[in-house]
Every structure is written in C-alpha cells, then in structure tokens.
mmCIF file of C-alpha atoms in Angstrom:
data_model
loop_
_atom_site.group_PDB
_atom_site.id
_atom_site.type_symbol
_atom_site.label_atom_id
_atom_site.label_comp_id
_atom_site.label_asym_id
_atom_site.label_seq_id
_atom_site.Cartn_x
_atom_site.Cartn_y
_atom_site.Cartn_z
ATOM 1 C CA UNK A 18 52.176 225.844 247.123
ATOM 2 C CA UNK A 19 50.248 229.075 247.919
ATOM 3 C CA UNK A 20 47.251 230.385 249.639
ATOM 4 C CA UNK A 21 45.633 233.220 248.369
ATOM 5 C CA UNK A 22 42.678 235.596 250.347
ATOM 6 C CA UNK A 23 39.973 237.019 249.710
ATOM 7 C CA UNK A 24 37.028 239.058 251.018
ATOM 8 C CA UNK A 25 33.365 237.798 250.356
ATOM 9 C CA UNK A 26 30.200 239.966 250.652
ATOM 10 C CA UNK A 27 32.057 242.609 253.452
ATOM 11 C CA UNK A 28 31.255 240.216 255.892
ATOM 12 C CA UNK A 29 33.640 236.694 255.349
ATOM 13 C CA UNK A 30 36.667 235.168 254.427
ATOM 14 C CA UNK A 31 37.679 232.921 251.202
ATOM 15 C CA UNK A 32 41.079 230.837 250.756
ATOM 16 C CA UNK A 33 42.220 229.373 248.030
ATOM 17 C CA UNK A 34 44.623 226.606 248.531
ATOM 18 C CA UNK A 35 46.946 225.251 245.851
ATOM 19 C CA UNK A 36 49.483 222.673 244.995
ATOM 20 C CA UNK A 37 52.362 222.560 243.186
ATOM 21 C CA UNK A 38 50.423 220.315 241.150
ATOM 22 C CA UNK A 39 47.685 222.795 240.307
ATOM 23 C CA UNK A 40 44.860 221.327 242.129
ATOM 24 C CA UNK A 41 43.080 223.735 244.303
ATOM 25 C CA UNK A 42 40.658 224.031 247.509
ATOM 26 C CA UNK A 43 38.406 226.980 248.244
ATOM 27 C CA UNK A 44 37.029 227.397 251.675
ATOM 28 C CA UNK A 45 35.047 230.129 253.644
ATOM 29 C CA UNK A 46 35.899 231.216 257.436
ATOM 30 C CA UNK A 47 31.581 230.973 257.214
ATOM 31 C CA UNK A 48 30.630 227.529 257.763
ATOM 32 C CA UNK A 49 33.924 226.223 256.709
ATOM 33 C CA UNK A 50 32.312 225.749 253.445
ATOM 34 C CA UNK A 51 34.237 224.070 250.987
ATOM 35 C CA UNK A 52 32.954 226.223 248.091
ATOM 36 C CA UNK A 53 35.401 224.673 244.976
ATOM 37 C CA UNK A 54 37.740 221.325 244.304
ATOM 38 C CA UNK A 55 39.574 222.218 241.027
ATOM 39 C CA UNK A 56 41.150 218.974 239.845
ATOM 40 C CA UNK A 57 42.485 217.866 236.175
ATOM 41 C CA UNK A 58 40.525 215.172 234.297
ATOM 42 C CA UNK A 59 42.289 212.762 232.033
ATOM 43 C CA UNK A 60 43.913 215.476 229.639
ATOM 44 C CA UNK A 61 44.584 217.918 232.407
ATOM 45 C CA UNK A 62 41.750 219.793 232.038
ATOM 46 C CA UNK A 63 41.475 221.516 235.303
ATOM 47 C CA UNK A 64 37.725 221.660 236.636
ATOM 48 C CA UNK A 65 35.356 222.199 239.614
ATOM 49 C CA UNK A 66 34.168 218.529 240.786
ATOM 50 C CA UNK A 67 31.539 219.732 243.698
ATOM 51 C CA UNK A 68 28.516 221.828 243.794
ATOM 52 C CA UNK A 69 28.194 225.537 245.488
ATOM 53 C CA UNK A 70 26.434 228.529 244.394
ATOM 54 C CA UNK A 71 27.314 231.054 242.097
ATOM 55 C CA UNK A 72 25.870 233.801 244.086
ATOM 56 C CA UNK A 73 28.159 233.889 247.611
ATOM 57 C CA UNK A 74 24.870 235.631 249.564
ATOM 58 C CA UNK A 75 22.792 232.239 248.860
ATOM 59 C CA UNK A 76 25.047 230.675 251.334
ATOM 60 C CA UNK A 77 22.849 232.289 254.157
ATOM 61 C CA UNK A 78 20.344 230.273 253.637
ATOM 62 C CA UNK A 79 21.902 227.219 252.838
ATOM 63 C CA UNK A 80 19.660 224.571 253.835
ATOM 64 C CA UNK A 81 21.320 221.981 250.670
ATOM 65 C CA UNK A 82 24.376 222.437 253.574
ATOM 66 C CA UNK A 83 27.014 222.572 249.946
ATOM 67 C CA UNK A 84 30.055 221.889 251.313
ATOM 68 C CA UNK A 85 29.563 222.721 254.997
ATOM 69 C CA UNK A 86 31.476 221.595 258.748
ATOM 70 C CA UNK A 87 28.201 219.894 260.144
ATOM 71 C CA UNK A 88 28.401 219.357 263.918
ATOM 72 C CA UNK A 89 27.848 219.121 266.796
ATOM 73 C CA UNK A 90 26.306 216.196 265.400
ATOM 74 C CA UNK A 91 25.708 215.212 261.896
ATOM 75 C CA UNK A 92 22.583 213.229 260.576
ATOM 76 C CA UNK A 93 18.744 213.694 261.709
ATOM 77 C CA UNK A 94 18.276 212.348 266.002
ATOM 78 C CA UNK A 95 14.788 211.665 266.289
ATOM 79 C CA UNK A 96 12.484 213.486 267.715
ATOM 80 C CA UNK A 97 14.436 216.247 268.427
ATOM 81 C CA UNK A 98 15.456 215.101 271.928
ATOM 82 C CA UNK A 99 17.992 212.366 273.806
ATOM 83 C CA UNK A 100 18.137 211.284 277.052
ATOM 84 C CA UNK A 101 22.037 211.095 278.573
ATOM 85 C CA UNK A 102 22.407 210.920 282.462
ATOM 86 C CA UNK A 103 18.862 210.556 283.408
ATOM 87 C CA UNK A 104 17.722 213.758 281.686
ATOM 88 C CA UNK A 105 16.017 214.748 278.768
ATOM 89 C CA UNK A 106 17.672 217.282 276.305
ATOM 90 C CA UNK A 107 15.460 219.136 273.734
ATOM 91 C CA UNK A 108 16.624 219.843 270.099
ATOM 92 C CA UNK A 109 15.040 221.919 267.526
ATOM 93 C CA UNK A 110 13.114 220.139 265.249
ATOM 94 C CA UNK A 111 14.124 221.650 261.981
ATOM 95 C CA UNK A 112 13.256 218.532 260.342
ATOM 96 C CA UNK A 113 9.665 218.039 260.091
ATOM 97 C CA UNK A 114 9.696 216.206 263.985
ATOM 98 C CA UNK A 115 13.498 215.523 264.058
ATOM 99 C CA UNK A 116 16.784 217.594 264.339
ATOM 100 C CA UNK A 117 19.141 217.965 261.819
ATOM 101 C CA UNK A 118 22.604 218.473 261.283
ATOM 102 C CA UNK A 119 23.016 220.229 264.670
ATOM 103 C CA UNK A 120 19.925 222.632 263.557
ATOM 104 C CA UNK A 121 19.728 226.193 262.972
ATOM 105 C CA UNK A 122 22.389 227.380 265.614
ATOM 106 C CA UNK A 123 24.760 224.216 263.604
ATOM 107 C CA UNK A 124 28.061 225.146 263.201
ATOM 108 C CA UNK A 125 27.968 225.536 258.824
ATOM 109 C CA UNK A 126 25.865 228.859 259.951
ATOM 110 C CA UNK A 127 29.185 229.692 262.564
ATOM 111 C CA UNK A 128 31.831 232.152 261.259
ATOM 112 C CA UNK A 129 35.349 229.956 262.055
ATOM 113 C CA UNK A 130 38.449 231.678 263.379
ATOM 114 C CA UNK A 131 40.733 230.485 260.635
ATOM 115 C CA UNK A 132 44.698 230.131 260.951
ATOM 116 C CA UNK A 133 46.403 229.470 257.293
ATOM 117 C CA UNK A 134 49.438 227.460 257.226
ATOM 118 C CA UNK A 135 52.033 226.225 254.462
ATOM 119 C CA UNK A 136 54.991 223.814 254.672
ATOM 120 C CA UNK A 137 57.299 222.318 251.960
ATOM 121 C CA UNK A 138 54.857 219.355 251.646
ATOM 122 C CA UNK A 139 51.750 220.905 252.399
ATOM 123 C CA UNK A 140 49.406 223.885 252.566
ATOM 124 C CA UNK A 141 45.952 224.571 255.030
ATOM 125 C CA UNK A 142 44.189 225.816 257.206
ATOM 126 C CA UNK A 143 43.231 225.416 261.040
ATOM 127 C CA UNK A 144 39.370 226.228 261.946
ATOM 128 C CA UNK A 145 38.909 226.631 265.409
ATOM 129 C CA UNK A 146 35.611 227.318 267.401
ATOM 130 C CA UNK A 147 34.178 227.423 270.634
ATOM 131 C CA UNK A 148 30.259 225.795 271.275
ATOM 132 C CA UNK A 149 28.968 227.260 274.670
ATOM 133 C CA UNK A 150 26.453 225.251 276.984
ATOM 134 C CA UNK A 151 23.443 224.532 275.991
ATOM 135 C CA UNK A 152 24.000 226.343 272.386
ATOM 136 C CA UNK A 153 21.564 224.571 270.214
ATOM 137 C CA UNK A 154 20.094 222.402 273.270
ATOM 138 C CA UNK A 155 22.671 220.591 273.715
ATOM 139 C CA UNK A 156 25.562 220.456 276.939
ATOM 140 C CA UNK A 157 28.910 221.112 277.589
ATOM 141 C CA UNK A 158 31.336 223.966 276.287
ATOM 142 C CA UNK A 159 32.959 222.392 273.443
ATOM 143 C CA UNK A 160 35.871 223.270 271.577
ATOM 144 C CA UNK A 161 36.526 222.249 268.303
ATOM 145 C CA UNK A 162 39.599 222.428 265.707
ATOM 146 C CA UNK A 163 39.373 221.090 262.247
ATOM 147 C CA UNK A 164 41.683 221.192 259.824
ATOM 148 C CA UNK A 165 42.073 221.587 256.180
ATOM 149 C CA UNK A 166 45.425 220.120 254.525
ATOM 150 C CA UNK A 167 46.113 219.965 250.519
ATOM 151 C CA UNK A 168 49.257 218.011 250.131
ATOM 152 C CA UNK A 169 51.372 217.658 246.657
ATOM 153 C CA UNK A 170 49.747 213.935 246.447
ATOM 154 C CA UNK A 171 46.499 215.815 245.536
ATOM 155 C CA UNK A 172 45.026 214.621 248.989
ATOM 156 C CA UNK A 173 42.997 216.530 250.685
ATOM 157 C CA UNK A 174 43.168 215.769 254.427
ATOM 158 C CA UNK A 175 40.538 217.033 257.004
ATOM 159 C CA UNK A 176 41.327 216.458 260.463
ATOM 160 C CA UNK A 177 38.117 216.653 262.979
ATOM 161 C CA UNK A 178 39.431 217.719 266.880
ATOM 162 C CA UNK A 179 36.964 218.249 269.778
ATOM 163 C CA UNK A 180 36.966 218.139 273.778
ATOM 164 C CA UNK A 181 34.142 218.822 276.137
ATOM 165 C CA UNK A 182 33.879 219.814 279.972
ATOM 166 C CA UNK A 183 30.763 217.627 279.696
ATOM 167 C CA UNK A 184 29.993 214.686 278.393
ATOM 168 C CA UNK A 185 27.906 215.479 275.666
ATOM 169 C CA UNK A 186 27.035 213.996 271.676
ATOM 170 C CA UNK A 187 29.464 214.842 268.735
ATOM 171 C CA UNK A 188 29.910 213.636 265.710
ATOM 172 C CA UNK A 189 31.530 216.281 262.950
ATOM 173 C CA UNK A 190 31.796 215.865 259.180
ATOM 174 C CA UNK A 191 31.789 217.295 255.885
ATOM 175 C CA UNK A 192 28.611 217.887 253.622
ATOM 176 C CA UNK A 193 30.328 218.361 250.216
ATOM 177 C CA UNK A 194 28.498 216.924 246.971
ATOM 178 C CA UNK A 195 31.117 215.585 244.809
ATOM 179 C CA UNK A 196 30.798 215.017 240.467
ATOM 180 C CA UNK A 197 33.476 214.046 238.904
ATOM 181 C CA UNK A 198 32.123 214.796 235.817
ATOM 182 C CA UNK A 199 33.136 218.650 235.796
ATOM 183 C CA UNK A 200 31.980 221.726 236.010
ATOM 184 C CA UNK A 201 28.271 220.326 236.316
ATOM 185 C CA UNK A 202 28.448 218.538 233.361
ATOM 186 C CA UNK A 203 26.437 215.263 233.912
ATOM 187 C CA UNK A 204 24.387 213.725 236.840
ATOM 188 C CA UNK A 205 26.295 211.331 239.012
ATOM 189 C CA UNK A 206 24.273 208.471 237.758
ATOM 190 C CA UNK A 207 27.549 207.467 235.853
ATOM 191 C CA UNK A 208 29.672 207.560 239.013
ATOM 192 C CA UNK A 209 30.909 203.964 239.624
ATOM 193 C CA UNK A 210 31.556 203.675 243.723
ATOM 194 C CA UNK A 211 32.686 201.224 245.855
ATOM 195 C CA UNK A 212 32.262 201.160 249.412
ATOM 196 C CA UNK A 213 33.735 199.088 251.863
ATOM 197 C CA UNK A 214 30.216 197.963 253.711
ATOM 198 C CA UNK A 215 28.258 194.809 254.264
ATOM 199 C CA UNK A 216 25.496 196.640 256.339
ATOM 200 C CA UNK A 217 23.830 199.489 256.533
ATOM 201 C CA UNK A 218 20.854 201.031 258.053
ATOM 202 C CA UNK A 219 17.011 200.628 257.653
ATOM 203 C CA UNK A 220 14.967 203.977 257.194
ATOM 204 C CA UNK A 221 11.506 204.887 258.076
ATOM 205 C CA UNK A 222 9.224 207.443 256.013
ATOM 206 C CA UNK A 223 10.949 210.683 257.641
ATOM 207 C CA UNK A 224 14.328 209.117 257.145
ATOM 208 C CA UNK A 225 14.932 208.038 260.490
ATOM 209 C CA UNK A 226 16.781 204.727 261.411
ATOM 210 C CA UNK A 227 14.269 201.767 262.488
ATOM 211 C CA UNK A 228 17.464 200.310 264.475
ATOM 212 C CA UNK A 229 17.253 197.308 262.184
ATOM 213 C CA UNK A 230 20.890 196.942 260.116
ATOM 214 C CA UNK A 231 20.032 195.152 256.497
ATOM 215 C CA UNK A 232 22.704 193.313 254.666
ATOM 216 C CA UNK A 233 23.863 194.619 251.953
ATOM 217 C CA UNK A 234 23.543 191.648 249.808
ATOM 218 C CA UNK A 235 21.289 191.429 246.795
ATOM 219 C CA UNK A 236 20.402 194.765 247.081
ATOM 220 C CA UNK A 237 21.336 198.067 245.555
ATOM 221 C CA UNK A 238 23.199 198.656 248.348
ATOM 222 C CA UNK A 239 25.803 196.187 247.894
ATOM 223 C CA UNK A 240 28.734 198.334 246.962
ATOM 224 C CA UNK A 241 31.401 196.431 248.223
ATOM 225 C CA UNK A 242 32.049 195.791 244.230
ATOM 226 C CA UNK A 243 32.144 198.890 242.560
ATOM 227 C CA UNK A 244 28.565 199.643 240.824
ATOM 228 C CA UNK A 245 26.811 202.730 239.305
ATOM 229 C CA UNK A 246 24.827 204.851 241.572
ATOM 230 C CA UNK A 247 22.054 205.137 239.261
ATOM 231 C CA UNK A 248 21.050 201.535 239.665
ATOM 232 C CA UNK A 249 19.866 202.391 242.793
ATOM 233 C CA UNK A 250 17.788 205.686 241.300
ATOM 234 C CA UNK A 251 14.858 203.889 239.330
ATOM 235 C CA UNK A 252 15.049 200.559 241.088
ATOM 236 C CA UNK A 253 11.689 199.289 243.358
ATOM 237 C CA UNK A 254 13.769 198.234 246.346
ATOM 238 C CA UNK A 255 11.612 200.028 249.113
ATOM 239 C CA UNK A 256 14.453 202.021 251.003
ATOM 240 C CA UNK A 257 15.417 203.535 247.458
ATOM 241 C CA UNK A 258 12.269 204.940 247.034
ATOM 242 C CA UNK A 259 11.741 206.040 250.747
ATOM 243 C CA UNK A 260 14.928 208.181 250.343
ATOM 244 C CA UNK A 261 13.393 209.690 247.148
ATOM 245 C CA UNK A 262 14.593 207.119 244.603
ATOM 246 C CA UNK A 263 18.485 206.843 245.814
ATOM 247 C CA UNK A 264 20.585 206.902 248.845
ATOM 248 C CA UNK A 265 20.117 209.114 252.215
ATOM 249 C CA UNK A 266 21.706 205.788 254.249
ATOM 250 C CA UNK A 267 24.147 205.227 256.792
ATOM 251 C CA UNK A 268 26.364 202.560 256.022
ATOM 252 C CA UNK A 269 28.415 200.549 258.274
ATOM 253 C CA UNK A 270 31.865 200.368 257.605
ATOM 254 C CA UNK A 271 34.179 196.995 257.511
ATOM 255 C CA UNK A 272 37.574 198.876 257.327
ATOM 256 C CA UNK A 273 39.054 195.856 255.353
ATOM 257 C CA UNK A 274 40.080 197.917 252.239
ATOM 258 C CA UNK A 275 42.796 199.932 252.408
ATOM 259 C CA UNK A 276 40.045 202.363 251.176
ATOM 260 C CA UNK A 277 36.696 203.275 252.236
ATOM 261 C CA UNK A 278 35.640 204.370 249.321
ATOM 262 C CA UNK A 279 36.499 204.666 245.422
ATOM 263 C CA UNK A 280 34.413 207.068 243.008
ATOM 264 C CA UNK A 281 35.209 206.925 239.032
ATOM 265 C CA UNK A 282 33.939 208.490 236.430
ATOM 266 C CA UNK A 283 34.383 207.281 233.336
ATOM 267 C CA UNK A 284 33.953 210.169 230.825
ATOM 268 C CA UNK A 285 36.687 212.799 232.480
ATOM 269 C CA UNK A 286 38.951 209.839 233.682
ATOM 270 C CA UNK A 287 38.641 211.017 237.450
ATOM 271 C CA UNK A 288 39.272 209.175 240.652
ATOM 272 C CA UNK A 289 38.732 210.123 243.684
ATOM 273 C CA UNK A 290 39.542 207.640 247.106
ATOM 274 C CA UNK A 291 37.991 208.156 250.242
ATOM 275 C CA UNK A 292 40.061 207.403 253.856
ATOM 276 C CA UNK A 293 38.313 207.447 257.243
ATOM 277 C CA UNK A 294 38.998 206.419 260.929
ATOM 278 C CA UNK A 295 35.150 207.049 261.242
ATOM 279 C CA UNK A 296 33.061 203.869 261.766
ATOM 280 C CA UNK A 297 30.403 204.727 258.863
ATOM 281 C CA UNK A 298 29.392 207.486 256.679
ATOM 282 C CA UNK A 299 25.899 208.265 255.159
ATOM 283 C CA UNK A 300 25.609 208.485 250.978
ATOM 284 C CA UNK A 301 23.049 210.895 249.909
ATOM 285 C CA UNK A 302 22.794 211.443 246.188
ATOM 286 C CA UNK A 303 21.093 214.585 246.374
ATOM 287 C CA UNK A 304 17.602 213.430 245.814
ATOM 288 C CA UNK A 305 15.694 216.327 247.269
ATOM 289 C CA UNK A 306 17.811 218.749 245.459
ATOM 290 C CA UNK A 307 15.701 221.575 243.736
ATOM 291 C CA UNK A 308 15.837 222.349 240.063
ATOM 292 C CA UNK A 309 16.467 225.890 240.091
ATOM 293 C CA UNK A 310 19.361 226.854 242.540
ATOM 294 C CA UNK A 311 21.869 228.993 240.473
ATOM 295 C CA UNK A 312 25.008 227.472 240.559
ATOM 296 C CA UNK A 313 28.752 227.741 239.909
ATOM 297 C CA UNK A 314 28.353 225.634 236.171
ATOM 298 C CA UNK A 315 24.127 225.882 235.896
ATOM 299 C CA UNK A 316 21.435 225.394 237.652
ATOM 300 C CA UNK A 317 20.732 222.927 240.196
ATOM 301 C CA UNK A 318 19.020 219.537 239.507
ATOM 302 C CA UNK A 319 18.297 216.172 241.219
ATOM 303 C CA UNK A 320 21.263 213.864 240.967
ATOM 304 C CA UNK A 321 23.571 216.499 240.456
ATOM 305 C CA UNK A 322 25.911 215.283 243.761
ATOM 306 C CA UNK A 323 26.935 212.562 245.680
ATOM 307 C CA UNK A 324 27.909 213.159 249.501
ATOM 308 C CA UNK A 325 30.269 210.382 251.561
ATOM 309 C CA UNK A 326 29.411 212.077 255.463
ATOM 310 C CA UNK A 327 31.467 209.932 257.335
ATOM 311 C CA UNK A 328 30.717 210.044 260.828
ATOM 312 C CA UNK A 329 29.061 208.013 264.345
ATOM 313 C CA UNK A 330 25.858 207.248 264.283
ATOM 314 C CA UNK A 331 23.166 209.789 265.300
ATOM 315 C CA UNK A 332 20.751 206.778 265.853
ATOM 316 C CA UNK A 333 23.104 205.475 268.830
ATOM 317 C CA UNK A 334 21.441 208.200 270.776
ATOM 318 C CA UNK A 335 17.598 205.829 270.764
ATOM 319 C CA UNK A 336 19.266 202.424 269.484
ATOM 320 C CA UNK A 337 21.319 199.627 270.870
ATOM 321 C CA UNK A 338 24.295 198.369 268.200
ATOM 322 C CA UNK A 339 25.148 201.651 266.515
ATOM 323 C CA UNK A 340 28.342 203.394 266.618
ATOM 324 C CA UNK A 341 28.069 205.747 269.544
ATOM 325 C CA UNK A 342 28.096 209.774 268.987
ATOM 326 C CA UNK A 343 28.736 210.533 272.500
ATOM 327 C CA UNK A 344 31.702 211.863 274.049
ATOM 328 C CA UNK A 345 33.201 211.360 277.474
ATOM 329 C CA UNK A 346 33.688 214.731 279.480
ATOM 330 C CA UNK A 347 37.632 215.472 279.198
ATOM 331 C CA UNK A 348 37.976 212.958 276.299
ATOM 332 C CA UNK A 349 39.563 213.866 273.230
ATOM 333 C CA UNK A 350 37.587 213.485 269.956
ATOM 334 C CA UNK A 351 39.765 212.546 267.228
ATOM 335 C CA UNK A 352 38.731 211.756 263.806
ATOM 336 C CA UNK A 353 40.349 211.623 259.824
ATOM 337 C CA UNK A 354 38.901 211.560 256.489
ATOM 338 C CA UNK A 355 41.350 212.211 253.610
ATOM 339 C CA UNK A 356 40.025 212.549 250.240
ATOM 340 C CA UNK A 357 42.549 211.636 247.507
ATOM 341 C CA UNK A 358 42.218 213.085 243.622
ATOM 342 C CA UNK A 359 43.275 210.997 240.584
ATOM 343 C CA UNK A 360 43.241 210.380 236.861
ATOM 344 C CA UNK A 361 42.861 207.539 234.582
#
C-alpha cells in the first residue's frame, strides 16, 4: 500500500493510490476528479478502465464532468429554481432552462483540502470543503467530507458526509465513465449490466423528469437480468432516443440484491460490482460525448463510457413520490457507494 504525490499544472494536487494488489486510483485535490482506475483484466494486464483527458489543463473546462465530486446536488432541477419554506430560490440555468450538477460555482470546479491516509488494510484520502450561503443560489453553510478508500479487496469505497446550519438540498455523487474494455479500447456497447431496478423515471425533451415512474418491464430498461447496453442504443423505444439513443435515466432502486449493480465485459474478463445506501442512481452512456476530446488512450467518441451516479432525486424538489434531496438543518447526511474490481 502506498500513496504517491504529485504536482499538476503549478496550480493542483494528484494522488496515486495503490494496493498491495497493484490496482491503483488517481485523484486531483481539483474537483476531486478521479482521473485513472488501473485494474488487471483476465491475464493481469493492468489497464485504465475510465475516461479523463490526456491534457491535465482541459480539466478547466470540463463540462463532460470525467470523473468529478458533483454536489451540492447532482442531476438537472428544473427550471433553475425550487421553492423550500415558502420561498423561491434561483439557480443558474447552465442547462439550456435548467440547472445542472450544482452549476458553474459546483463543487468538481472547487479545489478540495485533501488529507491522505494509509492503514494495514487500506489506503485514501479525506476531501473536505466548506459551501458558504447562498454559493451557487442555494442556502445554508454546508460542510462536506468525502472520502476516498482503496482496500486490498480491490474495492474502492467513497464515503459522501455533509451537515448544514440550514435546511437546504444535497445530494453528492461521483461522475466517473467507466469501460472495462481498457485503455479505450472498445465502446461500452459490449458491457453486460445488471441493475437492481423495476422503475425508473420518464424524461421530457430537455431531459427533465415528467414525475411519471415507468416500469421497467418490456423495455430496454429492464436490467434487473443482466443485458448489453447497446440494445438500448439503436432501439425505437421513445425515452432511448430522447436521451440521444441510450440512457441519461434515473432509476429507482429495489435494494434486493446484495448488489446494485454488476458490469462485465466479456473481452478483458473484467467485473466490476456496484454497492450503494443511495435510493437510485442515473445511467448515462455518454451519448452527447464529442468526437474529438484528446484523451488518456485516443480521442473521445460517443459510447465511449458508462456512468452509475447514484444519488436522491433532483426531481423531488417539483414532484411528489421521488426520493427526497433535501436535508434537515443540523442533520447529518450520510451516504456509501463502494465500487468493487474483478476478473473472470
């Protein structure tokens, strides 16, 4: 076990985390950007399974959000505003009409005060930061602590803490695209998943939930027995092609598996399990990715990545039935997602 440091651009902060095992996590102090996942394949042979640039500066503008701590709340809230207590609380809209992903002043654009830590069993890092009132638009002085852990079971755990002096919408996750594949070999459309859903949520035209939940089955959707994401790429089923022919959903989940999620892909023999206390998570197979991003592996191309954002539901904020984003002033926020590495 071993972390190793180094300095990016004159400006930010990169550690390397490894396991005894060999498999490795990069991660910058900017944006808590998750910028490399080097894990064996079949034969051992030690790749990078998710996308980031080549070029560290492009990360200043990085509106794909590779690998980035989203908060204070992750997803697109509609119309750029909520009401909570009787008043009206204005967003940017840097979304066409809507707010995203906690919008320009989100914390993936924050630099993190990082604390590195290793143990006999495992190695990490603690990101802390502080979100003052009305940063962004929205209330409360929040502070936040997440934290990175690579144990020798090739799991990567990140652990999501918050608290507010006002009550005020949160929800944090991760915006990493995963492939399996290695080192940008393939598209994802070979990627088998399973997710443990039976509902997830209706879209409109600018991506925004209708407040209707659709069953899963019959559809493309219905991933509750593992399938390949690409039958959901060229298929006519109307919220595929809304989303740009794939997935940009939120899916509720059932929590009856002992795992949320299960990616394989065939070729390189990996596996990689997903484990959340969050209620849902939103799959987005990088549809709207452009084709000429310069990349660690080549360029950029649609397909290339498949996210798994688990987190609340920004549409709780306009719809009844959704699971809430806000938090209680003086509450604790508390939430786990442990991604798990394997061969086959």
């Amino acid at each position: 076990m071993n972390i190793e440091t180094k300095d990016v651009l004159g400006m930010w902060k990169e550690y390397t985390l490894t396991n005894d095992l060999g498999m490795s996590v990069s991660v910058l102090d900017y944006g808590g950007i998750i910028t490399k996942i080097i894990v064996p394949d079949r034969n051992g042979n030690r790749e990078n399974v998710v996308l980031g640039y080549k070029n560290y500066q492009d990360y200043n503008q990085n509106s794909n959000y590779f690998g980035a701590l989203i908060g204070r709340v992750g997803g697109r809230i509609q119309g750029a505003s909520f009401e909570l207590g009787n008043k009206t609380y204005n967003l940017a809209a840097n979304n066409g009409n809507n707010h995203l992903h906690g919008g320009p002043e989100g914390f993936h654009q924050v630099i993190w005060e990082v604390a590195p830590f290793l143990t006999e069993e495992a190695v990490g890092l603690s990101l802390t930061h502080k979100s003052m009132d009305g940063e962004g638009g929205y209330p409360g002085n929040i502070d936040v602590t997440v934290t990175y852990t690579l144990t020798n079971e090739n799991e990567l755990d990140l652990n999501y803490l918050a608290s507010s002096d006002q009550t005020s919408p949160i929800t944090l996750t991760n915006h990493t695209y995963f492939n399996l594949s290695g080192s940008l070999k393939n598209t994802v459309h070979e990627h088998r998943v399973a997710i443990d859903s039976s509902k997830f949520v209706e879209l409109d035209k600018e991506l925004i939930p209708t407040g209707n939940l659709i069953h899963v089955e019959g559809t493309p959707f219905d991933f509750r027995d593992d399938r390949l994401l690409g039958d959901g790429f060229n298929d006519d089923t109307e919220q595929n092609k809304i989303a740009g022919n794939g997935y940009d959903h939120y899916f509720i989940l059932d929590h009856i598996s002992d795992t949320q999620v299960t990616v394989q892909e065939p070729a390189s023999g990996r596996v990689m399990t997903l484990k959340t206390t969050q209620p849902g998570l939103v799959l987005y197979t990088a549809n709207g990715l452009a084709e000429d991003l310069n990349l660690a592996g080549g360029l950029s191309r649609k397909y290339l990545g498949v996210c798994f954002e688990t987190q609340a539901s920004p549409a709780s904020l306009h719809h009844e039935g959704f699971p809430s984003v806000i938090l209680q002033a003086g509450e604790k926020y508390s939430e786990q997602t442990v991604f798990t590495f394997s061969s086959k």
